[in-house]
Every structure is written in C-alpha cells, then in structure tokens.
C-alpha cells in the first residue's frame, strides 16, 4: 500500500499543477481580451470588497451590503469586463484524483491533506522522493 500511496500523492500534485497551468492560461486569455480579473465580494452580511486579482489592489470596499456592492461594481465596471476569479475556478473540473487500488475515501482524504495549507512540503517530499521546491510549486493554489 505504501507505493500506491506514494503514487497517489504524486498523481494529486501533478493534477493540481496541471490545473494551475490551465487557470493561468484562462486568466492570460481573458486579460488579453481586455478583461480584468477580480476577487472579493460579500464579507459577512454587509461588508464587501472588490480586489484586483493580479495586483491585490483594493478597488473598492464598503459595509453597505449587497446593494452597495452591486452599485460599486456597476460604477467600476460599466462595460462588464470584470471576471471574478471564482468564476474561472468554477469552470474547471475539480474532481478528486482517483488511483486504481486505493479506496476513494482514503484517496480523497490524502488529497485533502496534500493540498491543505497545513501540509508540510518537506514531509511530502521525503515521502515521495521529490525535491521540496517541486512539491511547493505543485502544491500552489494559483
């Protein structure tokens, strides 16, 4: 089972890295067509922000609820050229990685661990025999 787990961890990292590449290609394509990629949105019941994904610049923020957020969005983006980063992610196939011979529940738990913020790249690198830098690059989320 140890070799199967190592194979699965590598599969998870490779699938994540491929997904990151696809996301970057989508962002580049949208930006080349004049779109601006943003993040943010509602924070709690009334708070909100609109952030440039590329620069982390806060374009607008407030605490006036969804109506104020919608008005700010219309004002900042009258031509409808903003694309929320979450929409790009939603268009991706984000299914769990499957490795033949490994039960799905275990495979999913391992994937959640490998891609979690708490996962130690050194520990993973030591387990699968990859350099730490490669694990860190393949774990990245954007």
Short mmCIF file of C-alpha atoms in Angstrom, two decimals:
data_model
loop_
_atom_site.label_atom_id
_atom_site.label_comp_id
_atom_site.label_asym_id
_atom_site.label_seq_id
_atom_site.Cartn_x
_atom_site.Cartn_y
_atom_site.Cartn_z
CA UNK A 1 0.00 0.00 0.00
CA UNK A 2 2.96 2.35 0.61
CA UNK A 3 3.93 2.52 -3.07
CA UNK A 4 0.29 3.02 -4.01
CA UNK A 5 0.01 5.94 -1.58
CA UNK A 6 3.21 7.49 -2.94
CA UNK A 7 1.85 7.13 -6.48
CA UNK A 8 -1.41 8.75 -5.41
CA UNK A 9 0.33 11.70 -3.75
CA UNK A 10 2.34 12.26 -6.95
CA UNK A 11 -0.85 11.99 -9.03
CA UNK A 12 -2.56 14.57 -6.81
CA UNK A 13 0.34 17.00 -7.10
CA UNK A 14 0.58 16.55 -10.87
CA UNK A 15 -3.17 17.06 -11.32
CA UNK A 16 -3.05 20.18 -9.15
CA UNK A 17 -0.11 21.57 -11.12
CA UNK A 18 -1.91 20.92 -14.41
CA UNK A 19 -4.99 22.69 -13.03
CA UNK A 20 -2.88 25.68 -12.01
CA UNK A 21 -1.48 25.86 -15.53
CA UNK A 22 -4.96 25.75 -17.03
CA UNK A 23 -6.15 28.51 -14.68
CA UNK A 24 -3.19 30.69 -15.63
CA UNK A 25 -3.88 30.14 -19.33
CA UNK A 26 -7.52 31.14 -18.83
CA UNK A 27 -6.53 34.27 -16.90
CA UNK A 28 -3.97 35.23 -19.56
CA UNK A 29 -6.53 34.71 -22.32
CA UNK A 30 -9.18 36.79 -20.55
CA UNK A 31 -6.71 39.57 -19.81
CA UNK A 32 -5.51 39.54 -23.43
CA UNK A 33 -9.13 40.14 -24.44
CA UNK A 34 -9.32 43.18 -22.13
CA UNK A 35 -10.91 41.62 -19.05
CA UNK A 36 -9.80 42.41 -15.51
CA UNK A 37 -9.70 39.53 -13.06
CA UNK A 38 -11.07 40.42 -9.62
CA UNK A 39 -11.63 38.71 -6.30
CA UNK A 40 -13.56 39.66 -3.22
CA UNK A 41 -17.30 40.03 -2.82
CA UNK A 42 -19.54 39.83 0.20
CA UNK A 43 -17.81 39.57 3.58
CA UNK A 44 -20.38 38.64 6.15
CA UNK A 45 -23.80 40.21 5.97
CA UNK A 46 -22.92 43.78 4.95
CA UNK A 47 -19.19 44.01 4.25
CA UNK A 48 -17.78 43.66 0.76
CA UNK A 49 -14.70 44.36 -1.31
CA UNK A 50 -13.55 44.24 -4.92
CA UNK A 51 -9.86 43.39 -5.36
CA UNK A 52 -7.70 43.22 -8.47
CA UNK A 53 -6.53 39.61 -8.59
CA UNK A 54 -3.24 40.35 -10.29
CA UNK A 55 -2.08 43.24 -8.06
CA UNK A 56 -4.11 42.73 -4.85
CA UNK A 57 -5.17 46.39 -5.12
CA UNK A 58 -8.43 47.04 -3.30
CA UNK A 59 -10.54 48.73 -5.96
CA UNK A 60 -13.47 49.37 -3.63
CA UNK A 61 -14.76 48.25 -0.24
CA UNK A 62 -17.69 49.04 1.97
CA UNK A 63 -20.16 47.86 4.56
CA UNK A 64 -23.41 48.84 2.86
CA UNK A 65 -24.48 45.35 1.89
CA UNK A 66 -25.25 43.74 -1.45
CA UNK A 67 -26.90 46.83 -2.94
CA UNK A 68 -23.83 48.99 -2.32
CA UNK A 69 -21.59 46.22 -3.69
CA UNK A 70 -23.68 45.96 -6.86
CA UNK A 71 -23.61 49.75 -7.33
CA UNK A 72 -19.83 49.84 -6.88
CA UNK A 73 -19.43 47.01 -9.38
CA UNK A 74 -21.56 48.84 -11.95
CA UNK A 75 -19.59 52.03 -11.41
CA UNK A 76 -16.16 50.37 -11.65
CA UNK A 77 -17.11 48.05 -14.50
CA UNK A 78 -19.74 49.73 -16.69
CA UNK A 79 -18.70 47.65 -19.72
CA UNK A 80 -18.89 44.29 -17.96
CA UNK A 81 -15.20 43.49 -18.35
CA UNK A 82 -14.55 42.23 -14.81
CA UNK A 83 -14.35 38.47 -14.39
CA UNK A 84 -14.38 37.11 -10.86
CA UNK A 85 -11.58 34.62 -10.23
CA UNK A 86 -14.05 32.21 -8.63
CA UNK A 87 -15.90 32.00 -11.94
CA UNK A 88 -12.70 30.85 -13.63
CA UNK A 89 -12.25 28.19 -10.96
CA UNK A 90 -15.91 27.13 -11.21
CA UNK A 91 -15.40 26.33 -14.90
CA UNK A 92 -12.68 23.80 -14.07
CA UNK A 93 -13.14 20.10 -13.49
CA UNK A 94 -12.27 19.88 -9.78
CA UNK A 95 -12.96 16.22 -9.12
CA UNK A 96 -10.86 14.19 -6.73
CA UNK A 97 -7.94 12.27 -8.21
CA UNK A 98 -8.54 8.53 -8.37
CA UNK A 99 -5.77 5.94 -8.18
CA UNK A 100 -6.72 2.33 -9.02
CA UNK A 101 -6.40 0.07 -5.99
CA UNK A 102 -6.82 2.87 -3.47
CA UNK A 103 -10.23 3.23 -1.79
CA UNK A 104 -11.90 6.51 -2.78
CA UNK A 105 -12.38 7.66 0.82
CA UNK A 106 -8.69 7.21 1.62
CA UNK A 107 -7.64 8.75 -1.71
CA UNK A 108 -9.83 11.80 -1.06
CA UNK A 109 -8.50 12.23 2.49
CA UNK A 110 -4.92 12.05 1.25
CA UNK A 111 -5.67 14.61 -1.48
CA UNK A 112 -7.27 16.97 1.03
CA UNK A 113 -4.16 16.68 3.20
CA UNK A 114 -1.63 17.10 0.36
CA UNK A 115 -3.35 20.28 -0.89
CA UNK A 116 -4.19 21.76 2.51
CA UNK A 117 -2.49 24.86 3.87
CA UNK A 118 -1.24 22.74 6.76
CA UNK A 119 0.56 20.16 4.60
CA UNK A 120 4.32 20.20 5.14
CA UNK A 121 6.15 20.21 1.78
CA UNK A 122 9.25 18.72 3.40
CA UNK A 123 7.25 15.84 4.82
CA UNK A 124 5.58 15.19 1.46
CA UNK A 125 8.87 15.49 -0.45
CA UNK A 126 10.51 13.00 1.89
CA UNK A 127 7.61 10.58 1.48
CA UNK A 128 7.52 10.62 -2.34
CA UNK A 129 11.18 11.35 -3.09
CA UNK A 130 10.72 14.73 -4.80
CA UNK A 131 12.69 17.90 -4.08
CA UNK A 132 10.91 20.20 -1.61
CA UNK A 133 10.84 23.04 -4.15
CA UNK A 134 8.97 20.88 -6.66
CA UNK A 135 6.38 19.88 -4.05
CA UNK A 136 5.88 23.55 -3.10
CA UNK A 137 5.42 24.51 -6.75
CA UNK A 138 2.97 21.68 -7.38
CA UNK A 139 1.01 22.46 -4.18
CA UNK A 140 0.46 26.11 -5.13
CA UNK A 141 -3.14 27.19 -5.45
CA UNK A 142 -2.78 29.86 -8.10
#
